[in-house]
Amino acid sequence: MAIITVKNLSKTYKVKEKEKGLLGSFRSLIKPKYKTKKAVNNISFEIEKGEILAFIGPNGAGKSTTIKMLTSILTPDKGSIDILGLNPSEDRKKLAYEIGSMFGQKEQLWTHLTPYDNFKFFGAIYDIPEKAVENKIQEFKDIFEIEGFINTPVRNLSLGQRIICEILVTLLHNPKVLFLDEPTIGLDPVVKEEIRALIKRMNKEYKTTIFLTSHDVGDIEKLCKRVIIINDGKIVLDDSMENLKYHYLNKKIVEVKMKEKVNLDDEDGITILKDKGYNLKIEVDLTKKTISDAIKLLNTDNIVDINISNTPLEEIISEIYKKAE
Amino acid sequence: MLMAVKNQIKVVLLSIKYSLMRQMVNKFTFISNIVFMIINNASMIIQWIIIYSIKDTIGSYTLKSVLLLWGFASSTYGVAHFFFKNAFDLSDFINTGRLDTILVQPKNTLLSTITTDVRVSAIGDLIYGYILLFIYGVTPINFIVFTILSILGGLIITSVAIINGSLAFWFGRSDSIANTVESIIVLTSTYPEDIFNSFVKLLLYTIIPVGLVGYIPVHIMENITLVPILVIFAFTILFIIAANLVFYAGLKKYSSSSLMNARI
């Protein structure tokens, strides 16, 4: 059963247009011109309980506007949203008890307080009894290993530790759905891995449905089983991660070190990406040529070293973005 | 319902407590902010002492009345800016998308927004208001009435700030309107009403409610009766309702922002 149902959702912004320079500013002051921008244009989707969904798209695609409508921050112009039987625009307070939201670019923790005090404060916001908050904090300590910094003021924590606490604070009231808007923005690879592990654990331990927006392909690849790609306010792809890879991974990258040079210039289905004499990097289009045929062309006796890899997901996604444009 | 109100009050008190703790991190800045605000306010009263050494009354105001007027101006400003500081920065909250993290919480958005910070110097204003009450001549009754009227006045000033700040939902930046109205309130609330002509007086009892936060309270203190206090109470409720209506009407037009921000 769907836990989130979105039907024909739209949101339009009125944006002021200004001409260049001081004169333009004067003109704009006397006779302002506006243009309307459809940030979200008639989108529909459903999310099942326990799913981890990646909601991705380039900057300005409508990701944040969508997540803000789902979390009661913005009021939609058209369409309907149903989250656990509640309408975010009309049932803001009721919904807030059922969902958690974390915006990577907007901190909600009090920086001069320790994570412990912050947990207590947010416990009060969600009307959780003191004893239950203490139990939850103990649970966080046991599962998410925050013992070492729970009594350090947030402003003295590393960025990674801070983000971990930002996410944990959204879990205090056991939300059924968690909205994470770019949770790994600005983090180093090690901390990103820690955050991903945390998200996976949350999903596993608490069966939390997770709605994730991110520009980081690693987040999407390692966490999500389903991807929705939005561009220019419209959904351009809604598919499982498996299908996405299957349909778009029809190209292989072959990096090879050879004893003698080989000429592949006119071979159909092979694109030379890099040619440094004895070191060659080619892309093989699997719809036209098999990997085995490509290797035969290189001559197996001639190969010193070989590496065959898939096209990075990042390239696949940017290709989908480009196609949508 | 009662439980919800109790929980909301608990969160408001915690917010004020934590905001105060944040300001207390630097002991010197904390104390100097309060002390210098008292000195700053005290320096303003010198001109009135000089004027009243030449003339016994200005209209119906004696020096003691002016001291009391200053007391109300100071204490109402103190109440408003200490407890509801963010009401005076509402335009900025709206334009920079700082309402986002508050909107996702299951609490009253307006109350949570305006109580998540305190202005330490406002403690100086509050203390100064009571110092002037002591100079005027304190009794247990007028102490209680002064406190009630200061709270009501603080709520009226806060409501006006919310209404002006909420204009940002429709017109973008409205901080200049809010700042101008606040400056007019501060300026006019420290002068006896009798120096203003009828038109200005009309404004001061309506659009710019200095009459409710300063002039009428001074008259009440000179002759304490219940009815005018109830009238001010009724007006306070009306202002609070108006502030809520304007804020929540505007909130439907809130467009957020992608600017990065933190609770520092």
XYZ file of C-alpha atoms in Angstrom:
589
model
C 0.000 0.000 0.000
C 1.258 3.463 -0.904
C 2.341 5.595 2.034
C 2.702 8.705 -0.154
C 0.429 9.487 -3.091
C 1.047 12.558 -5.201
C -1.377 13.419 -8.006
C -0.975 16.135 -10.655
C 1.069 18.339 -8.356
C 2.025 21.793 -9.655
C 3.665 24.878 -8.212
C 4.332 28.125 -10.040
C 6.530 30.996 -8.888
C 6.250 34.585 -10.002
C 9.776 35.828 -10.667
C 10.638 39.500 -11.145
C 12.606 40.200 -14.310
C 15.099 43.020 -14.182
C 16.957 44.666 -17.040
C 20.690 45.239 -16.790
C 22.285 48.204 -15.026
C 21.025 51.185 -13.046
C 18.595 52.278 -15.757
C 17.160 48.771 -15.778
C 16.702 48.979 -12.020
C 14.789 52.275 -12.412
C 12.577 50.799 -15.147
C 11.939 47.783 -12.980
C 11.021 50.070 -10.080
C 8.460 52.033 -12.129
C 7.075 49.205 -14.231
C 8.108 45.831 -12.834
C 7.965 42.873 -15.185
C 7.233 39.411 -13.934
C 7.489 36.004 -15.505
C 5.971 32.825 -14.183
C 8.140 29.792 -13.675
C 6.563 26.381 -13.333
C 8.822 24.911 -10.661
C 6.771 21.710 -10.508
C 4.595 20.822 -13.466
C 1.850 18.237 -13.027
C 3.806 15.414 -11.396
C 2.338 12.205 -9.976
C 3.933 9.298 -8.133
C 3.418 6.845 -5.286
C 5.838 5.590 -2.644
C 5.433 2.297 -0.811
C 6.098 1.746 2.893
C 9.759 1.060 3.683
C 11.039 2.249 0.292
C 14.196 4.308 -0.096
C 13.501 6.573 -3.032
C 15.989 8.852 -4.753
C 14.349 11.998 -6.073
C 16.981 13.593 -8.225
C 17.467 16.234 -10.847
C 19.748 19.119 -11.827
C 19.703 22.446 -9.964
C 16.361 24.228 -10.375
C 14.621 21.055 -11.551
C 11.930 21.242 -8.853
C 13.299 18.766 -6.279
C 13.330 21.105 -3.302
C 9.977 22.649 -4.234
C 8.452 19.152 -4.303
C 9.982 18.131 -0.964
C 8.829 21.431 0.565
C 5.257 20.823 -0.612
C 5.391 17.297 0.822
C 6.585 18.601 4.191
C 3.975 21.419 4.519
C 6.452 24.233 3.931
C 4.938 25.312 0.616
C 1.319 25.258 -0.508
C 0.760 23.629 -3.935
C -1.084 25.553 -6.664
C -2.726 22.422 -8.056
C -2.916 18.715 -7.400
C -3.102 16.638 -4.264
C -0.715 15.080 -1.754
C -1.647 12.267 0.585
C 0.889 11.187 3.196
C -0.411 8.561 5.625
C -3.926 9.821 4.911
C -3.005 13.424 5.693
C -2.898 16.503 3.484
C 0.290 18.523 4.220
C -1.382 21.885 3.502
C -4.299 21.267 5.851
C -2.882 18.912 8.482
C 0.560 20.478 9.039
C 0.808 19.774 12.777
C -0.613 16.236 12.583
C 1.718 15.402 9.716
C 4.741 16.815 11.555
C 4.295 14.119 14.233
C 4.416 11.426 11.511
C 7.315 12.628 9.372
C 10.874 13.801 9.872
C 12.651 16.338 7.688
C 16.302 17.149 7.358
C 17.581 19.833 5.011
C 21.316 19.615 4.380
C 21.495 23.362 3.815
C 19.397 24.408 6.792
C 20.501 23.441 10.260
C 17.954 23.118 12.992
C 20.198 22.212 15.934
C 21.139 24.840 18.526
C 24.880 25.130 18.001
C 25.770 26.246 21.541
C 23.981 23.250 23.039
C 25.228 19.670 23.155
C 23.502 16.990 21.054
C 22.070 15.673 24.353
C 20.397 19.040 25.151
C 19.224 19.328 21.556
C 17.604 15.892 21.773
C 15.850 17.006 24.964
C 14.646 20.229 23.312
C 13.334 18.488 20.215
C 11.769 15.840 22.460
C 9.715 18.682 23.985
C 8.785 19.948 20.507
C 7.346 16.518 19.681
C 5.689 16.193 23.134
C 7.744 13.110 23.995
C 7.852 12.312 27.733
C 11.275 12.867 29.380
C 11.740 9.167 30.107
C 11.008 8.211 26.496
C 13.538 10.816 25.265
C 16.186 9.347 27.596
C 15.438 5.859 26.245
C 15.689 7.109 22.686
C 19.024 8.813 23.398
C 20.311 5.541 24.874
C 19.094 3.730 21.759
C 20.942 6.241 19.541
C 24.085 5.709 21.604
C 23.813 1.932 21.206
C 22.974 1.846 17.506
C 24.643 4.896 16.008
C 27.772 5.200 18.183
C 27.386 8.826 19.248
C 28.598 8.253 22.831
C 31.920 10.013 22.117
C 30.424 13.393 21.239
C 26.958 13.513 22.755
C 28.068 15.983 25.418
C 30.145 18.248 23.157
C 28.542 21.533 22.015
C 27.338 21.172 18.429
C 29.516 24.074 17.247
C 32.607 22.063 18.267
C 31.592 18.915 16.376
C 32.982 17.939 12.994
C 30.631 18.517 10.063
C 29.976 14.783 9.821
C 29.100 14.454 13.505
C 26.823 17.470 13.149
C 24.958 15.976 10.193
C 24.594 12.666 12.066
C 22.963 14.585 14.941
C 20.802 16.593 12.506
C 19.476 13.300 11.129
C 19.091 11.629 14.524
C 17.084 14.563 15.879
C 14.512 13.882 13.154
C 14.179 10.302 14.410
C 13.280 11.147 18.012
C 9.541 10.846 17.406
C 9.831 7.649 15.319
C 8.721 9.199 12.020
C 7.179 6.843 9.513
C 8.553 8.857 6.604
C 11.848 10.706 6.511
C 12.589 13.463 3.996
C 16.295 14.019 3.486
C 17.207 16.962 1.261
C 20.862 16.611 0.238
C 22.039 15.094 3.524
C 25.618 14.572 2.361
C 26.211 18.027 0.863
C 29.717 19.302 1.604
C 30.911 16.131 3.356
C 34.139 14.247 2.692
C 33.933 10.678 1.276
C 34.532 8.968 4.640
C 31.760 10.904 6.365
C 29.461 10.388 3.372
C 29.886 6.650 3.873
C 29.028 7.042 7.580
C 25.850 8.967 6.717
C 24.859 6.357 4.120
C 25.387 3.595 6.682
C 23.219 5.557 9.114
C 20.406 5.943 6.549
C 20.561 2.233 5.699
C 20.387 1.325 9.374
C 17.427 3.634 9.967
C 15.576 1.990 7.128
C 16.451 -1.467 8.436
C 15.950 -0.895 12.179
C 12.860 1.337 12.100
C 11.423 0.422 8.649
C 11.382 4.141 7.892
C 10.322 5.155 4.391
C 13.014 7.464 3.052
C 12.577 10.183 0.444
C 16.042 11.334 -0.545
C 17.204 14.137 -2.777
C 20.882 14.297 -3.590
C 23.338 15.396 -6.233
C 25.686 12.661 -5.109
C 25.456 9.603 -7.327
C 27.068 7.538 -4.573
C 24.096 8.228 -2.284
C 21.682 7.107 -4.968
C 23.636 4.057 -6.091
C 24.357 2.768 -2.601
C 21.039 3.519 -0.908
C 18.138 3.541 -3.300
C 16.202 0.814 -5.024
C 14.061 3.274 -6.973
C 14.858 6.527 -8.733
C 12.641 9.382 -9.855
C 14.381 11.903 -12.072
C 12.825 15.333 -12.351
C 13.863 17.984 -14.843
C 12.279 21.338 -15.559
C 9.459 20.491 -13.155
C 8.475 17.257 -14.899
C 9.226 13.639 -14.085
C 11.441 12.301 -16.861
C 12.104 8.867 -15.351
C 10.510 6.778 -12.613
C 12.133 3.372 -12.487
C 13.920 0.844 -10.308
C 17.659 1.225 -9.880
C 18.041 -2.192 -11.461
C 16.145 -1.183 -14.616
C 17.979 2.110 -14.808
C 21.293 0.310 -14.856
C 20.039 -2.418 -17.207
C 18.623 -0.027 -19.813
C 21.345 2.544 -19.673
C 24.332 0.338 -19.004
C 24.618 -0.805 -22.598
C 28.119 0.525 -22.887
C 31.352 -0.761 -21.365
C 34.603 1.062 -20.874
C 37.709 -0.979 -21.750
C 41.130 0.252 -20.655
C 43.942 -1.784 -22.104
C 47.754 -1.798 -22.086
C 49.237 -3.447 -25.193
C 52.545 -4.771 -26.527
C 51.886 -3.392 -30.023
C 49.673 -0.573 -31.304
C 46.271 -1.491 -32.772
C 44.166 0.626 -35.123
C 40.423 0.600 -34.234
C 39.510 3.874 -35.958
C 36.864 2.554 -38.325
C 35.414 -0.196 -36.162
C 31.635 0.028 -35.796
C 30.457 0.096 -32.144
C 33.824 1.197 -30.772
C 34.620 4.759 -29.758
C 38.189 5.631 -28.870
C 38.164 7.746 -25.738
C 41.920 7.972 -25.227
C 44.831 6.770 -27.333
C 48.320 7.089 -25.843
C 50.153 4.660 -28.086
C 50.324 1.441 -26.094
C 47.604 2.572 -23.657
C 44.106 2.652 -25.081
C 40.722 3.555 -23.578
C 37.689 2.608 -25.647
C 33.928 2.590 -25.222
C 32.143 -0.471 -26.551
C 28.484 -0.130 -27.602
C 27.063 -3.517 -26.580
C 24.118 -3.182 -28.956
C 26.586 -3.318 -31.865
C 29.500 -5.331 -30.582
C 30.089 -7.819 -27.773
C 32.949 -7.389 -25.317
C 34.362 -10.672 -26.575
C 34.493 -9.329 -30.173
C 36.122 -6.124 -28.997
C 38.830 -8.077 -27.149
C 39.406 -10.261 -30.195
C 40.073 -7.081 -32.211
C 42.707 -6.106 -29.688
C 44.271 -9.596 -29.993
C 44.513 -11.378 -26.638
C 48.243 -12.174 -27.115
C 48.868 -8.466 -27.519
C 47.256 -7.501 -24.167
C 49.520 -6.788 -21.175
C 46.780 -5.539 -18.839
C 43.022 -4.959 -19.194
C 40.254 -3.339 -17.150
C 36.561 -3.507 -18.119
C 34.080 -1.284 -16.300
C 30.513 0.009 -16.547
C 29.667 3.567 -17.492
C 29.555 5.557 -14.215
C 25.996 6.177 -13.004
C 26.805 9.874 -12.936
C 27.207 9.850 -16.719
C 24.001 7.877 -17.149
C 22.046 10.388 -15.114
C 23.519 13.397 -16.888
C 22.663 11.704 -20.185
C 19.040 11.367 -19.023
C 19.032 15.031 -17.982
C 20.343 16.036 -21.413
C 17.799 13.891 -23.240
C 15.007 15.480 -21.195
C 16.198 18.958 -22.182
C -6.343 21.146 23.722
C -5.157 22.076 27.232
C -2.266 19.635 26.887
C -1.317 21.180 23.537
C -1.233 24.664 25.112
C 0.842 23.338 28.017
C 3.317 21.714 25.633
C 3.518 24.865 23.506
C 4.298 26.971 26.590
C 6.953 24.428 27.632
C 8.650 24.757 24.222
C 8.469 28.572 24.319
C 10.051 28.642 27.784
C 12.756 26.197 26.703
C 13.486 28.334 23.617
C 13.831 31.455 25.753
C 15.997 29.575 28.275
C 18.343 28.212 25.597
C 18.529 31.571 23.810
C 19.467 33.225 27.083
C 22.095 30.528 27.714
C 23.568 31.270 24.277
C 23.830 34.967 25.110
C 25.474 34.157 28.454
C 28.384 32.358 26.768
C 30.330 35.629 26.791
C 29.977 37.038 30.313
C 31.402 40.515 29.555
C 29.242 41.096 26.464
C 26.173 39.861 28.299
C 26.577 42.190 31.293
C 27.806 45.193 29.298
C 24.836 44.968 26.923
C 22.466 45.296 29.862
C 24.393 47.964 31.774
C 25.046 50.168 28.739
C 21.392 50.039 27.734
C 20.423 51.324 31.194
C 23.047 54.110 30.927
C 21.899 54.936 27.389
C 18.271 55.240 28.485
C 19.213 57.242 31.585
C 21.139 59.766 29.501
C 17.967 60.548 27.532
C 16.065 61.655 30.610
C 18.502 64.505 31.335
C 16.831 66.764 28.726
C 13.492 66.378 30.532
C 15.030 67.250 33.897
C 16.417 70.451 32.319
C 13.058 71.296 30.646
C 11.095 70.727 33.845
C 13.537 72.915 35.818
C 12.238 75.793 33.643
C 8.554 74.769 33.422
C 6.474 72.832 35.980
C 4.131 71.086 33.553
C 3.852 70.361 29.836
C 0.142 70.069 29.169
C -1.054 67.728 31.895
C 2.366 66.065 32.289
C 4.575 66.725 35.296
C 8.184 65.482 35.461
C 6.945 62.418 37.351
C 4.431 61.673 34.585
C 7.185 61.898 31.971
C 9.377 59.580 34.037
C 6.510 57.117 34.142
C 5.956 57.500 30.397
C 9.623 56.688 29.890
C 9.217 53.777 32.274
C 6.423 52.315 30.126
C 8.261 53.015 26.868
C 11.295 51.224 28.234
C 9.573 48.255 29.869
C 7.170 47.534 26.987
C 10.100 47.692 24.550
C 12.013 45.398 26.930
C 9.194 42.836 27.101
C 8.707 42.833 23.326
C 12.375 42.623 22.377
C 13.432 40.172 25.073
C 10.673 37.597 24.701
C 9.704 38.110 21.055
C 12.878 39.406 19.409
C 12.315 37.658 16.098
C 8.992 39.440 15.578
C 11.172 42.424 14.720
C 13.223 40.378 12.209
C 10.222 38.637 10.656
C 10.766 40.115 7.199
C 14.268 38.635 7.179
C 12.954 35.235 8.316
C 10.471 35.239 5.443
C 12.917 36.369 2.775
C 15.734 34.016 3.704
C 13.572 30.910 4.099
C 14.224 30.592 7.826
C 10.623 29.575 8.441
C 11.290 26.197 6.785
C 12.718 24.419 9.814
C 9.942 25.829 12.018
C 7.147 24.847 9.634
C 8.088 21.173 9.827
C 7.622 21.187 13.604
C 4.246 20.335 15.171
C 3.991 23.633 16.987
C 2.501 27.101 16.446
C 4.635 28.536 13.651
C 4.299 32.197 14.628
C 5.003 31.666 18.327
C 7.931 29.334 17.616
C 9.410 31.841 15.161
C 9.255 34.899 17.387
C 10.518 33.171 20.544
C 13.632 31.420 19.229
C 15.913 34.298 20.179
C 16.213 36.975 22.856
C 17.749 40.469 22.793
C 19.936 40.796 25.879
C 19.995 44.611 25.830
C 16.196 44.457 26.284
C 16.846 43.229 29.842
C 18.447 46.659 30.388
C 15.289 48.328 29.032
C 13.132 46.246 31.326
C 15.243 47.005 34.409
C 15.310 50.704 33.506
C 11.508 50.747 33.306
C 11.292 49.463 36.872
C 14.001 51.875 38.091
C 11.791 54.729 36.851
C 8.773 53.173 38.558
C 10.721 53.186 41.818
C 11.658 56.846 41.278
C 7.987 57.636 40.528
C 6.972 55.968 43.761
C 6.236 52.274 43.951
C 3.394 50.601 45.855
C 2.430 46.898 45.699
C -0.677 47.780 43.631
C 1.014 50.064 41.115
C 3.886 47.555 40.803
C 1.396 44.870 39.717
C -0.508 47.260 37.410
C 2.764 48.518 35.891
C 3.818 44.908 35.236
C 0.468 43.969 33.654
C 0.417 47.079 31.462
C 4.051 46.537 30.412
C 3.249 42.969 29.331
C 0.131 44.108 27.443
C 2.077 46.968 25.842
C 4.861 44.560 24.876
C 2.306 42.280 23.232
C 0.787 45.208 21.307
C 4.211 46.364 20.035
C 5.037 42.764 19.085
C 1.722 42.393 17.228
C 2.378 45.599 15.259
C 5.863 44.294 14.378
C 4.343 40.978 13.222
C 1.802 42.745 11.008
C 4.494 44.924 9.426
C 6.982 42.067 9.108
C 4.347 39.818 7.523
C 3.962 42.278 4.650
C 7.133 40.596 3.362
C 4.962 37.645 2.296
C 3.340 39.939 -0.295
C 5.903 42.660 -1.008
C 9.302 41.019 -0.487
C 11.358 43.072 1.939
C 9.189 44.937 4.442
C 11.845 45.587 7.068
C 12.014 49.304 6.224
C 8.277 49.689 6.963
C 8.642 47.663 10.170
C 11.712 49.650 11.264
C 10.064 52.993 10.503
C 6.917 52.153 12.466
C 9.040 50.884 15.354
C 11.125 54.070 15.352
C 7.962 56.203 15.389
C 6.643 54.163 18.325
C 9.900 54.526 20.264
C 10.172 58.243 19.507
C 6.591 59.275 20.213
C 6.204 57.087 23.287
C 8.785 59.169 25.138
C 7.088 62.552 24.590
C 3.959 63.763 26.401
C 0.916 63.445 24.150
C -0.061 67.061 24.799
C 2.711 68.375 22.539
C 1.093 66.692 19.494
C -1.811 68.144 17.472
C -5.162 66.357 17.165
C -4.315 64.564 13.915
C -1.069 63.105 15.281
C -2.895 62.159 18.470
C -5.483 60.307 16.381
C -2.677 58.352 14.698
C -1.048 57.620 18.046
C -4.241 56.082 19.354
C -4.967 54.031 16.219
C -2.386 53.022 13.588
C 0.639 53.643 15.814
C -0.704 52.436 19.146
C 1.473 54.551 21.445
C -1.647 55.666 23.287
C -2.288 52.078 24.376
C 1.278 51.330 25.435
C 2.227 54.678 26.979
C -0.304 57.494 27.396
C -3.310 55.570 28.731
C -1.107 53.449 31.065
C 0.350 56.670 32.550
C -3.177 57.963 33.237
C -4.161 54.580 34.702
C -1.184 54.657 37.064
C -2.141 58.141 38.256
C -5.642 56.933 39.092
C -5.849 53.131 39.127
C -9.243 51.746 38.033
C -10.110 48.410 36.482
C -12.085 49.484 33.382
C -9.267 51.145 31.396
C -7.034 48.158 32.146
C -9.714 45.870 30.703
C -10.007 48.144 27.662
C -6.259 47.837 27.040
C -6.537 44.082 27.563
C -9.325 43.911 24.962
C -7.266 45.946 22.482
C -4.278 43.668 23.111
C -6.392 40.647 22.202
C -7.571 42.435 19.041
C -3.973 43.235 18.045
C -2.892 39.624 18.673
C -5.796 38.313 16.564
C -4.959 40.781 13.769
C -1.268 39.779 13.856
C -2.207 36.099 13.643
C -4.648 36.660 10.779
C -2.134 38.662 8.737
C 0.746 36.236 9.417
C -1.196 33.077 8.555
C -2.802 34.677 5.484
C 0.697 35.571 4.315
C 2.107 32.157 5.172
C 0.039 30.662 2.337
C 2.125 32.805 -0.007
C 5.449 31.779 1.585
C 7.895 30.832 -1.128
C 10.838 29.718 1.037
C 14.388 30.202 -0.241
C 17.359 28.048 -1.065
C 19.724 30.269 0.927
C 21.882 28.334 3.380
C 21.248 29.190 7.002
C 21.947 27.928 10.484
C 20.677 28.450 14.011
C 23.799 30.130 15.405
